[in-house]
Amino acid sequence: MTKPANGRDRDHIERRVLDPFPELRHGLETALWQRRDRHGHRGYTVHRISKKPNSRMTTRLESLSNWIAEVATLTQPKDIKWCSGTADEYHQFIDHMVDDGSLIPLNQAHYPGCFLHRSDPSDVARVEHLTFVCTEDESDAGPNNHWMAPSAAKSKMEQLYQGCMKGRTMYVIPYCMGPVDSPYSRCGVEITDSAYVVANMYLMTRMGNAALARIETDGNFVKGLHSVGELDPERRFIMHFPEELSIMSFGSGYGGNALLGKKCHALRIASFQARSEGWLAEHMLIVGIESPQGETHYLACAFPSACGKTNLAMLIPPESHKGWKVWTLGDDIAWLHLDDKGQLRAINPEAGYFGVVPGTNPQTNRNAYETIQHDTIFTNVAVTADNDPWWEEKGSGEPAISWLGKAYKPGNGAAAHPNSRFTVAAKQNPAYSKLAEAPEGVPISAIVFGGRRRELTPLVYQAKDWAHGVLVGASVASETTAAAIGKVGIVRRDPMAMKPFCGYNYADYWAHWLSFAERSNSLPKVFHVNWFRRDADGRFLWPGFGENLRVLRWIIDRCENRASADETAIGFLPKPDDIDLAGLDVTPETLGKLLAVDAEQWREELQQIAEYFDEYGNRLPDELRAQQRRVANALG
Ligand code: GTP
Ligand code: SPV
Ligand code: MN
């Protein structure tokens, strides 16, 4: 029994019931007790209270209630709201944001349940230059990450957080990345002062009571603290503490910076955890390709940001491919585990899509287009005179108001921001796979790397074996896009499409990838694709989108040992007849260009890869260096 408070103390304790938890297990209620100490300073204790009289108890997970109390003491919110994850609660958040102007209802007759959020114009993409991995030892973060000592990073962040939620509500979001009943899933709790973040987390993750129940059972969770602060780019940081499984983010409300379950947890922290636990957390889509004969293969594909994952995951088979079906499991992140038979299996830790809007139309991506017709949050799109959302290459309508909220004037730049995004629940996708919720995930036949490169990299090639596949992944380079602040169109090395997301030293990461060969002899085959080759006039040589299925068919046939190939120095390439061009306006000459391997250019590329690897010094696995030398020598 707790000691009853004496009369004097009672005056100093105000009880606030925060969430009646209608469907609460154990008959408990959650409450915040706000206390003042002898000096009148406010402090907080979080309790879950039994409805039985005289049996008040703290939450079963003390590490959680203590952390919430600590954060509340630091940030001083006006109140705390636990998120239970119900649809009603989501609608309450939406109404609240409409009231305060942070969400604008779109035309509800045309787009029911759809809203527009205009972010601060300085806050429209990930900020890689302000993103840090804070390991005790700098070399553990590696040359691929910005690093800060954990103690320095924490004191910097604590200064920023000091009193930052005054007058604001602090939301507590328990979430589960992956199906709640999957052994491969991992949980976290995000604390934020942004209702927009809460609404997005509701669509993107399994959040609320079910996640909280699992957290209490697991006894551990990733701690994510987020505040939008004043949205000042000078006071903006995204800090990761992988050794403590915690994240601190301040000053941005944008997707990857603020929805901490996504890139911060499911990639940076998870990749670090995955290394010690023997699995992989990757920037990959997961897609199922079903043939007219009813045979389904699952592929996991890693392309850098804004390089076609969402589009490939939702691919619509072209007219020429009657009877083919494509099923989406994930569009951005895959967690990969070896099962006890040595089969690599994938789950998607997310439950929604935060996808690039521009370019989405019924021809390029009909599934995505249909998915976002209702119950979608649009961020930084334009609107038409009818108050419909509008974006470049939508294929219909005209912009009246730009993403900045000003009258649109042609010639004044894009109407929708190039990195404008939709947030939507995955279940709305007409191609949503029935295995998307399977706790055991799906078996992966092929791993496909890709990049956006106007030259050099052929339409498709296959690595000779797993170790060569690790080289192929480690060699990915791609033109930068609007998904991150910075110059667009510059080719940079982006190994495994993880440059902004690998939470530890790439050299150790490649060693971890290589180690899978010792643990299984039935690993997936590894490929590389490039949909973005251009001619001298800058036009794409390959039609892309649905037609990419023709390339995936060769990939699947290679996995089944039923397609031929030419062996080259860089790997296996299809013979021109191996890619079905029926009904397609691609001449054999163009296909020749798409499949050409220019030895001179490739020698140069292998030289650049060697120089890039040198940045990792002695830590680089010998096997990777040996693979690089083998290919360089084969090129002559
Ligand atoms: P993130 O969400 O940032 O990780 O991006 P993503 O990899 O999911 O990229 P997404 O599928 O959203 O594609 C980004 C851009 O690439 C869009 O403008 C698409 O229209 C374009 N795109 C996608 N697939 C193709 C393709 O096969 N060919 C060409 N030419 N463009 C493509
Ligand atoms: C990406 O940039 O790769 C995205 C969007 O998928 S974000 O959530 O901002 O990372
Ligand atoms: Mn992404």
XYZ file of C-alpha atoms and ligand atoms in Angstrom:
679
model
C 0.000 0.000 0.000
C 1.251 3.446 -0.860
C 1.657 5.810 2.016
C -1.313 8.182 2.056
C -0.360 11.733 1.195
C -0.558 14.083 4.146
C -2.789 17.132 4.005
C -0.043 19.493 3.039
C 1.225 17.347 0.153
C -2.239 16.850 -1.148
C -2.485 20.570 -1.819
C 0.496 20.241 -4.058
C -0.658 17.297 -6.122
C -3.124 17.739 -8.930
C -4.391 14.565 -10.462
C -5.221 14.608 -14.130
C -6.736 11.660 -15.891
C -5.195 11.681 -19.333
C -6.749 8.837 -21.135
C -9.628 6.725 -19.931
C -8.276 3.871 -22.106
C -11.691 2.513 -23.034
C -10.385 -0.890 -24.084
C -7.818 -1.113 -21.377
C -6.528 -4.448 -20.295
C -6.164 -5.246 -16.579
C -8.887 -2.688 -15.748
C -6.266 0.002 -15.508
C -6.523 3.665 -16.232
C -3.637 5.910 -17.163
C -3.067 9.123 -15.347
C -0.485 11.747 -14.956
C 0.211 13.042 -11.502
C 1.598 16.485 -11.608
C 3.494 17.399 -8.485
C 5.170 20.475 -7.231
C 8.199 20.032 -5.060
C 8.987 22.162 -2.020
C 10.347 24.898 -4.269
C 7.219 24.975 -6.375
C 8.914 23.313 -9.405
C 6.687 21.052 -11.376
C 7.565 17.402 -11.780
C 5.565 14.511 -13.131
C 4.898 10.928 -12.265
C 3.021 8.723 -14.673
C 0.791 6.076 -13.196
C -1.635 3.581 -14.490
C -4.310 3.350 -11.884
C -6.403 0.365 -11.029
C -10.094 1.034 -10.786
C -10.070 -0.935 -7.558
C -9.970 1.495 -4.636
C -6.730 1.834 -2.680
C -4.625 -0.165 -5.097
C -2.913 2.548 -7.097
C 0.111 1.183 -8.991
C 2.674 2.478 -11.415
C 2.758 1.239 -14.993
C 4.069 -2.271 -15.217
C 7.051 -0.976 -17.144
C 8.894 1.388 -14.890
C 11.499 2.251 -17.527
C 8.642 3.678 -19.601
C 6.886 5.646 -16.873
C 10.188 7.006 -15.572
C 11.235 8.128 -19.027
C 7.909 9.858 -19.697
C 8.174 11.646 -16.368
C 11.758 12.713 -17.108
C 10.829 14.048 -20.528
C 7.833 15.914 -19.147
C 9.990 17.517 -16.468
C 12.475 18.600 -19.124
C 10.029 19.832 -21.771
C 7.209 21.110 -19.464
C 4.142 20.419 -21.602
C 0.746 21.734 -20.580
C -0.619 18.188 -20.664
C 0.174 14.656 -21.775
C -1.897 12.519 -24.107
C -1.373 8.798 -24.470
C -2.296 7.541 -27.924
C -4.499 4.479 -27.893
C -4.506 3.996 -31.675
C -8.266 3.877 -32.284
C -9.918 5.275 -35.414
C -11.968 7.642 -33.233
C -8.855 9.049 -31.738
C -7.339 9.543 -35.221
C -10.390 11.560 -36.239
C -10.128 13.637 -33.077
C -6.545 14.490 -33.998
C -7.578 15.390 -37.521
C -10.383 17.664 -36.232
C -7.998 19.281 -33.819
C -5.500 20.028 -36.599
C -8.201 21.373 -38.876
C -9.218 23.698 -36.031
C -5.714 24.981 -35.497
C -5.049 25.326 -39.242
C -2.249 22.757 -39.499
C -4.433 20.601 -41.766
C -6.566 21.943 -44.589
C -9.521 19.825 -45.677
C -9.357 19.034 -49.397
C -12.497 18.706 -51.538
C -14.359 16.080 -49.492
C -16.732 15.155 -52.330
C -13.804 14.247 -54.607
C -11.281 13.213 -51.932
C -13.106 12.010 -48.828
C -10.981 11.969 -45.703
C -8.112 13.779 -47.465
C -6.221 16.716 -46.004
C -3.348 18.967 -46.939
C -0.513 19.899 -44.624
C 1.804 22.723 -45.684
C 5.089 22.422 -43.883
C 7.435 25.263 -43.159
C 9.170 26.008 -46.511
C 12.539 25.303 -44.878
C 11.352 21.902 -43.677
C 10.486 19.793 -46.720
C 13.015 16.936 -46.773
C 15.452 14.901 -44.725
C 18.471 16.812 -43.406
C 21.437 14.493 -43.779
C 23.935 17.196 -42.744
C 22.104 17.542 -39.386
C 21.726 13.791 -38.780
C 24.205 12.147 -36.391
C 25.081 8.685 -35.153
C 26.411 9.045 -31.609
C 28.423 5.974 -30.645
C 30.939 5.992 -27.799
C 33.729 5.278 -30.271
C 33.713 7.498 -33.363
C 35.040 4.726 -35.601
C 31.914 2.649 -34.884
C 29.801 5.272 -36.695
C 32.226 5.161 -39.620
C 33.083 7.629 -42.384
C 29.538 7.137 -43.718
C 27.964 8.986 -40.754
C 28.234 12.327 -39.045
C 29.326 11.612 -35.505
C 29.074 13.361 -32.145
C 30.085 12.033 -28.717
C 26.931 10.810 -26.918
C 27.464 13.074 -23.901
C 28.000 16.175 -26.068
C 24.992 15.294 -28.243
C 22.778 14.774 -25.215
C 23.698 18.008 -23.534
C 23.161 19.885 -26.801
C 19.736 18.306 -27.194
C 18.748 18.785 -23.567
C 19.371 22.505 -23.932
C 17.088 22.582 -26.948
C 14.396 20.519 -25.209
C 14.422 22.648 -22.065
C 10.842 23.913 -21.697
C 10.224 23.398 -25.430
C 6.692 22.005 -24.917
C 5.405 24.841 -22.745
C 1.827 25.499 -23.713
C 1.836 22.377 -25.929
C 0.466 18.870 -25.541
C 2.984 16.076 -25.247
C 1.810 12.952 -27.095
C 3.033 9.491 -26.132
C 2.901 7.026 -29.029
C 3.647 3.378 -28.297
C 4.229 1.673 -31.677
C 5.222 -1.667 -33.086
C 7.321 -1.949 -36.239
C 6.063 -5.122 -37.941
C 2.986 -7.239 -37.229
C 2.318 -7.133 -33.480
C 2.454 -10.948 -33.298
C 5.685 -11.373 -35.275
C 8.863 -12.499 -33.514
C 10.732 -10.288 -36.009
C 8.936 -7.086 -34.938
C 10.421 -4.477 -32.615
C 8.691 -1.761 -30.624
C 9.308 1.830 -29.736
C 7.680 4.776 -28.021
C 7.760 8.182 -29.650
C 7.128 11.265 -27.549
C 6.259 14.277 -29.688
C 4.594 17.679 -29.507
C 3.294 17.446 -33.085
C -0.253 16.268 -33.777
C 0.764 15.899 -37.456
C 3.374 13.359 -36.365
C 0.755 11.468 -34.356
C -1.653 11.314 -37.319
C 1.143 10.144 -39.628
C 2.325 7.526 -37.118
C -1.263 6.276 -36.918
C -1.237 5.626 -40.674
C 2.372 4.412 -40.907
C 2.723 2.075 -37.908
C 0.770 -0.252 -35.632
C 0.405 2.127 -32.729
C -1.530 2.385 -29.503
C -2.780 -0.160 -27.000
C -1.735 -3.341 -28.807
C 1.805 -2.017 -29.209
C 1.864 -0.948 -25.549
C 0.815 -4.434 -24.469
C 3.693 -5.913 -26.439
C 6.139 -3.352 -25.062
C 5.125 -4.330 -21.541
C 5.639 -7.994 -22.384
C 8.964 -7.456 -24.180
C 10.136 -5.145 -21.399
C 12.124 -3.025 -23.834
C 11.529 -0.444 -26.519
C 13.342 2.205 -28.558
C 13.008 5.638 -26.975
C 12.279 8.392 -29.480
C 11.938 11.983 -28.338
C 10.765 14.541 -30.865
C 9.873 18.209 -30.722
C 9.218 20.505 -33.652
C 10.814 23.266 -31.584
C 10.534 26.486 -33.580
C 11.267 24.804 -36.953
C 14.456 26.812 -37.054
C 16.951 25.182 -39.468
C 19.735 26.541 -37.249
C 18.305 24.632 -34.277
C 17.567 21.314 -35.976
C 19.245 17.978 -35.197
C 18.425 14.306 -35.603
C 20.558 12.333 -33.131
C 20.814 8.562 -32.813
C 22.223 6.643 -29.851
C 22.254 3.075 -31.184
C 24.090 1.721 -28.124
C 21.226 2.949 -25.935
C 18.446 2.340 -28.461
C 17.377 5.959 -28.370
C 16.678 8.837 -30.735
C 16.470 12.597 -30.154
C 15.020 14.788 -32.889
C 14.452 18.528 -32.709
C 13.380 21.339 -35.012
C 11.760 19.510 -37.945
C 8.276 18.180 -38.620
C 9.185 16.444 -41.897
C 8.692 12.678 -42.430
C 12.073 11.018 -42.086
C 13.195 13.581 -39.494
C 10.087 13.395 -37.310
C 8.241 10.067 -37.798
C 10.836 8.344 -35.674
C 9.577 4.807 -36.308
C 10.625 5.091 -39.949
C 14.207 5.949 -40.913
C 15.494 6.658 -37.377
C 14.240 3.454 -35.755
C 13.479 0.955 -38.537
C 16.748 1.681 -40.364
C 19.437 3.457 -38.311
C 18.774 1.910 -34.899
C 17.478 -1.380 -36.320
C 20.473 -1.870 -38.639
C 22.743 -1.547 -35.599
C 20.629 -3.990 -33.577
C 20.343 -6.340 -36.559
C 24.104 -6.659 -36.789
C 24.450 -8.008 -33.281
C 21.338 -10.181 -33.594
C 22.172 -11.630 -37.029
C 19.574 -10.037 -39.313
C 19.341 -7.110 -41.747
C 17.341 -3.858 -41.693
C 17.279 -2.481 -45.236
C 15.953 0.377 -47.408
C 14.050 -2.102 -49.577
C 10.602 -2.608 -51.028
C 9.088 -6.100 -50.843
C 6.965 -7.269 -53.778
C 5.317 -10.532 -54.845
C 5.185 -11.374 -58.576
C 2.557 -13.969 -59.490
C 2.767 -15.621 -62.917
C -0.316 -16.668 -64.921
C 0.505 -20.217 -63.710
C -0.013 -19.059 -60.126
C 3.638 -19.236 -59.050
C 4.622 -16.293 -56.770
C 8.160 -15.052 -56.175
C 9.039 -12.395 -53.628
C 11.731 -9.844 -54.357
C 13.387 -7.335 -52.013
C 14.738 -4.302 -53.873
C 16.979 -1.518 -52.553
C 16.898 1.756 -54.518
C 17.919 5.124 -53.066
C 15.300 7.684 -52.030
C 12.966 8.745 -54.847
C 14.403 6.118 -57.219
C 11.338 3.966 -57.770
C 10.647 1.673 -54.775
C 7.018 2.692 -54.256
C 6.412 2.450 -58.000
C 7.934 -1.011 -58.329
C 6.190 -2.297 -55.198
C 2.812 -1.330 -56.727
C 3.601 -2.211 -60.351
C 0.697 -2.717 -62.771
C 1.461 -5.435 -65.346
C 1.329 -4.011 -68.889
C -1.386 -4.966 -71.412
C 0.977 -7.518 -72.973
C 1.199 -9.392 -69.638
C -2.281 -10.739 -69.132
C -2.629 -13.022 -66.134
C 0.348 -11.572 -64.238
C -0.345 -10.161 -60.786
C 1.783 -8.021 -58.526
C 1.321 -7.878 -54.755
C 2.737 -5.181 -52.491
C 4.217 -6.110 -49.112
C 6.281 -3.000 -48.478
C 7.461 0.101 -50.327
C 10.406 1.408 -48.294
C 11.836 -0.806 -45.553
C 12.432 -4.541 -45.168
C 13.653 -6.499 -42.159
C 15.312 -9.717 -43.330
C 15.913 -12.819 -41.224
C 17.253 -16.292 -41.963
C 14.795 -18.965 -40.879
C 15.882 -22.343 -39.494
C 16.105 -23.778 -43.026
C 18.456 -21.011 -44.165
C 15.741 -19.267 -46.180
C 15.890 -15.463 -46.066
C 12.470 -14.073 -45.086
C 11.227 -10.468 -45.112
C 8.719 -8.485 -43.138
C 7.752 -4.871 -43.706
C 8.063 -3.048 -40.380
C 5.693 -0.330 -41.609
C 1.917 -0.305 -42.032
C 1.584 2.625 -44.421
C 3.261 4.537 -47.221
C 4.936 7.939 -47.069
C 5.331 8.214 -50.826
C 6.548 10.727 -53.402
C 3.481 12.385 -54.990
C 4.791 14.023 -58.206
C 4.735 11.677 -61.164
C 1.914 9.528 -59.699
C -0.813 9.080 -62.315
C -3.053 6.321 -63.687
C -0.442 5.417 -66.349
C 2.698 5.367 -64.208
C 1.238 3.926 -61.003
C -2.498 3.272 -61.027
C -2.410 1.441 -57.701
C -0.806 4.371 -55.907
C -3.149 6.771 -57.686
C -6.191 4.809 -56.488
C -4.775 4.303 -53.016
C -4.602 8.069 -52.449
C -8.155 8.921 -53.524
C -9.394 8.845 -49.912
C -8.216 8.987 -46.284
C -4.827 10.403 -47.208
C -2.692 13.165 -45.756
C -0.973 15.151 -48.514
C 2.061 17.205 -47.564
C 3.198 20.135 -49.744
C 1.106 19.481 -52.855
C -0.662 22.253 -54.812
C -4.455 22.571 -55.014
C -6.810 23.225 -57.921
C -9.548 25.868 -58.009
C -11.870 23.029 -56.856
C -9.672 22.376 -53.833
C -8.470 19.027 -55.185
C -4.834 18.102 -54.552
C -2.606 18.704 -57.586
C 0.944 17.803 -58.531
C 3.213 17.715 -61.538
C 2.305 14.871 -63.937
C -0.972 14.180 -62.178
C -2.476 13.961 -65.639
C -5.611 16.020 -64.911
C -6.657 19.364 -63.443
C -4.642 22.538 -63.082
C -2.942 24.115 -60.106
C -4.515 27.263 -58.638
C -2.521 27.514 -55.406
C 1.070 26.327 -55.070
C 2.454 24.216 -52.218
C 3.502 27.497 -50.573
C -0.148 28.545 -50.296
C 0.230 31.305 -52.882
C -1.562 31.827 -56.213
C 0.224 29.594 -58.715
C 2.026 31.374 -61.556
C 3.439 29.307 -64.414
C 7.165 29.847 -64.751
C 7.518 30.331 -61.002
C 8.776 26.818 -60.276
C 6.862 23.638 -59.540
C 3.307 23.932 -58.159
C 3.778 20.921 -55.861
C 7.089 20.559 -54.039
C 9.218 17.905 -55.864
C 9.381 16.023 -52.550
C 5.681 16.435 -51.737
C 4.395 13.248 -50.117
C 1.263 11.232 -49.412
C 0.706 9.372 -46.142
C -1.764 6.525 -46.403
C -2.527 3.180 -44.776
C -1.104 0.267 -46.793
C -4.415 -1.585 -46.605
C -5.925 0.914 -49.047
C -3.651 -0.337 -51.825
C -5.639 -2.508 -54.297
C -2.505 -4.686 -54.599
C -2.041 -5.159 -50.815
C -0.669 -8.674 -50.332
C -2.579 -11.115 -48.170
C 0.787 -12.048 -46.665
C 1.610 -8.455 -45.676
C 0.567 -9.238 -42.094
C 2.142 -12.704 -41.951
C 4.242 -12.874 -38.762
C 6.761 -15.183 -40.445
C 7.199 -12.837 -43.449
C 7.723 -14.020 -47.020
C 10.607 -16.027 -48.555
C 12.865 -13.853 -50.714
C 14.017 -15.269 -54.076
C 16.079 -12.305 -55.246
C 17.678 -9.184 -53.880
C 17.756 -6.365 -56.410
C 19.891 -3.240 -56.074
C 19.376 -0.214 -58.264
C 20.307 3.383 -58.775
C 19.443 6.359 -60.909
C 22.234 6.629 -63.452
C 21.969 8.210 -66.875
C 25.076 6.325 -68.038
C 27.144 3.215 -67.417
C 24.947 0.799 -65.466
C 22.996 -1.575 -67.708
C 19.260 -2.199 -67.462
C 19.953 -5.381 -65.481
C 22.783 -7.696 -64.485
C 23.245 -10.535 -62.032
C 26.022 -11.030 -59.501
C 27.986 -14.274 -59.786
C 27.445 -15.281 -56.184
C 26.600 -13.818 -52.773
C 30.014 -12.235 -52.114
C 29.979 -10.653 -55.560
C 26.412 -9.529 -54.775
C 27.720 -7.714 -51.708
C 30.184 -5.896 -53.987
C 27.351 -5.042 -56.390
C 25.317 -3.621 -53.489
C 28.317 -1.808 -52.026
C 28.961 -0.249 -55.449
C 25.522 1.344 -55.839
C 25.792 4.975 -56.886
C 22.898 7.211 -57.772
C 21.955 10.773 -58.704
C 20.767 12.700 -55.636
C 17.058 13.583 -55.448
C 14.723 16.027 -53.677
C 14.155 13.543 -50.817
C 17.052 15.163 -48.952
C 18.041 18.839 -48.695
C 20.973 19.539 -51.021
C 21.884 19.583 -54.696
C 19.841 17.295 -56.945
C 21.304 15.172 -59.781
C 24.825 14.639 -58.433
C 26.041 11.028 -58.659
C 27.147 9.871 -55.233
C 27.993 6.480 -53.774
C 25.004 5.050 -51.954
C 25.885 1.461 -50.979
C 22.808 -0.757 -50.644
C 20.775 2.522 -50.917
C 21.649 2.932 -47.205
C 24.084 5.889 -47.245
C 21.745 8.095 -45.184
C 20.404 5.220 -43.067
C 23.129 2.768 -42.030
C 23.471 3.246 -38.266
C 27.084 2.062 -38.064
C 30.386 1.795 -39.932
C 29.776 0.603 -43.511
C 32.883 -1.596 -43.334
C 31.278 -3.589 -40.489
C 27.977 -3.575 -42.348
C 29.537 -5.138 -45.452
C 31.263 -7.717 -43.253
C 27.869 -8.504 -41.751
C 26.329 -8.918 -45.208
C 29.226 -11.191 -46.272
C 28.768 -13.341 -43.146
C 25.392 -14.592 -44.394
C 27.236 -16.865 -46.838
C 28.551 -18.857 -43.844
C 25.080 -19.305 -42.429
C 23.082 -20.485 -45.438
C 23.643 -22.144 -48.774
C 20.273 -21.146 -50.170
C 20.606 -17.371 -50.132
C 18.713 -15.255 -52.686
C 20.364 -14.424 -56.016
C 21.556 -10.825 -56.280
C 20.864 -8.428 -59.190
C 21.301 -4.775 -60.160
C 18.879 -2.734 -62.276
C 18.829 0.768 -63.748
C 15.562 2.182 -65.137
C 17.125 5.602 -65.658
C 19.540 5.294 -68.627
C 19.174 8.274 -70.987
C 20.045 9.079 -74.593
C 22.122 12.064 -75.715
C 18.974 14.234 -75.650
C 18.241 13.325 -72.043
C 15.306 11.009 -72.841
C 14.885 7.786 -70.885
C 15.966 4.780 -72.988
C 13.701 2.397 -71.075
C 9.934 3.058 -70.605
C 10.056 1.924 -66.971
C 7.116 1.575 -64.562
C 4.840 -1.375 -65.543
C 7.265 -2.435 -68.273
C 9.851 -3.160 -65.570
C 7.975 -6.451 -65.125
C 9.781 -7.680 -68.268
C 13.077 -7.325 -66.415
C 11.698 -8.888 -63.222
C 10.628 -11.917 -65.284
C 14.225 -12.482 -66.388
C 15.342 -12.104 -62.773
C 12.808 -14.707 -61.606
C 13.704 -17.057 -64.459
C 17.358 -16.790 -63.464
C 16.422 -17.717 -59.898
C 14.635 -20.776 -61.289
C 17.587 -21.642 -63.582
C 15.440 -21.332 -66.701
C 16.838 -18.214 -68.413
C 20.056 -17.843 -70.320
C 22.631 -15.111 -69.866
C 25.944 -13.836 -71.171
C 28.774 -13.947 -68.707
C 30.661 -10.637 -68.602
C 33.279 -9.147 -66.311
C 30.635 -7.333 -64.237
C 28.254 -10.290 -63.974
C 25.579 -12.121 -65.983
C 23.555 -10.077 -68.481
C 20.506 -11.198 -70.422
C 21.047 -12.037 -74.072
C 18.929 -9.608 -76.149
C 16.308 -12.332 -76.756
C 15.960 -13.021 -73.046
C 13.987 -9.809 -72.439
C 10.479 -10.072 -73.886
C 9.885 -6.903 -75.940
C 6.504 -7.951 -77.459
C 4.173 -4.963 -77.767
C 6.866 -2.555 -76.653
C 8.269 0.397 -78.554
C 11.905 -0.386 -77.778
C 14.103 -1.172 -80.801
C 16.728 -3.926 -80.650
C 19.275 -1.150 -81.071
C 18.032 0.630 -77.933
C 18.011 -2.656 -76.040
C 21.598 -3.125 -77.215
C 22.501 0.209 -75.620
C 20.633 -0.693 -72.432
C 22.578 -3.938 -72.122
C 25.997 -2.673 -73.209
C 28.982 -2.986 -70.873
C 31.548 -0.359 -71.832
C 34.827 -1.811 -70.557
C 36.624 1.532 -70.509
C 33.899 3.239 -68.441
C 33.676 0.238 -66.135
C 37.444 0.199 -65.525
C 37.085 3.814 -64.419
C 34.106 2.861 -62.207
C 36.027 0.015 -60.532
C 38.886 2.431 -59.879
C 36.454 4.843 -58.184
C 34.976 2.015 -56.137
C 38.498 1.066 -54.975
C 39.149 4.673 -53.942
C 35.844 4.824 -52.118
C 36.647 1.590 -50.268
C 40.017 3.078 -49.243
C 38.109 5.512 -46.999
C 37.284 2.518 -44.802
C 40.960 1.604 -44.305
C 41.836 -1.659 -42.575
C 38.308 -2.167 -41.419
C 37.181 -2.986 -44.986
C 36.623 -6.763 -45.274
C 39.372 -8.431 -47.353
C 36.709 -10.357 -49.213
C 35.153 -7.143 -50.539
C 38.537 -5.831 -51.703
C 39.179 -9.217 -53.345
C 35.845 -9.017 -55.181
C 36.673 -5.515 -56.405
C 40.087 -6.716 -57.686
C 38.573 -9.757 -59.339
C 36.121 -7.637 -61.372
C 38.767 -4.989 -62.162
C 41.122 -7.717 -63.443
C 38.369 -9.326 -65.501
C 37.819 -5.968 -67.206
C 41.494 -6.086 -68.221
P 11.436 7.089 -51.218
O 10.048 7.093 -50.711
O 12.077 8.458 -51.196
O 12.331 6.084 -50.563
O 11.388 6.813 -52.798
P 11.010 5.571 -53.727
O 12.241 4.779 -54.013
O 9.842 4.846 -53.199
O 10.664 6.313 -55.104
P 9.290 6.402 -55.932
O 8.771 5.069 -56.361
O 8.382 7.267 -55.198
O 9.783 7.134 -57.259
C 10.331 8.417 -57.255
C 10.321 9.024 -58.635
O 10.883 8.143 -59.609
C 8.911 9.376 -59.101
O 8.922 10.674 -59.656
C 8.627 8.335 -60.158
O 7.732 8.818 -61.128
C 10.014 8.008 -60.728
N 10.080 6.619 -61.218
C 9.733 5.506 -60.543
N 9.895 4.392 -61.297
C 10.361 4.822 -62.484
C 10.739 4.143 -63.696
O 10.666 2.914 -63.821
N 11.205 4.924 -64.718
C 11.320 6.285 -64.592
N 11.767 6.963 -65.644
N 10.958 6.956 -63.484
C 10.500 6.237 -62.439
C 13.228 8.633 -48.165
O 13.702 9.788 -48.195
O 13.909 7.635 -48.481
C 11.818 8.419 -47.762
C 11.084 9.538 -47.192
O 11.328 7.314 -47.873
S 11.557 9.856 -45.551
O 10.563 9.273 -44.659
O 11.563 11.298 -45.357
O 12.833 9.296 -45.271
Mn 12.843 5.794 -48.432
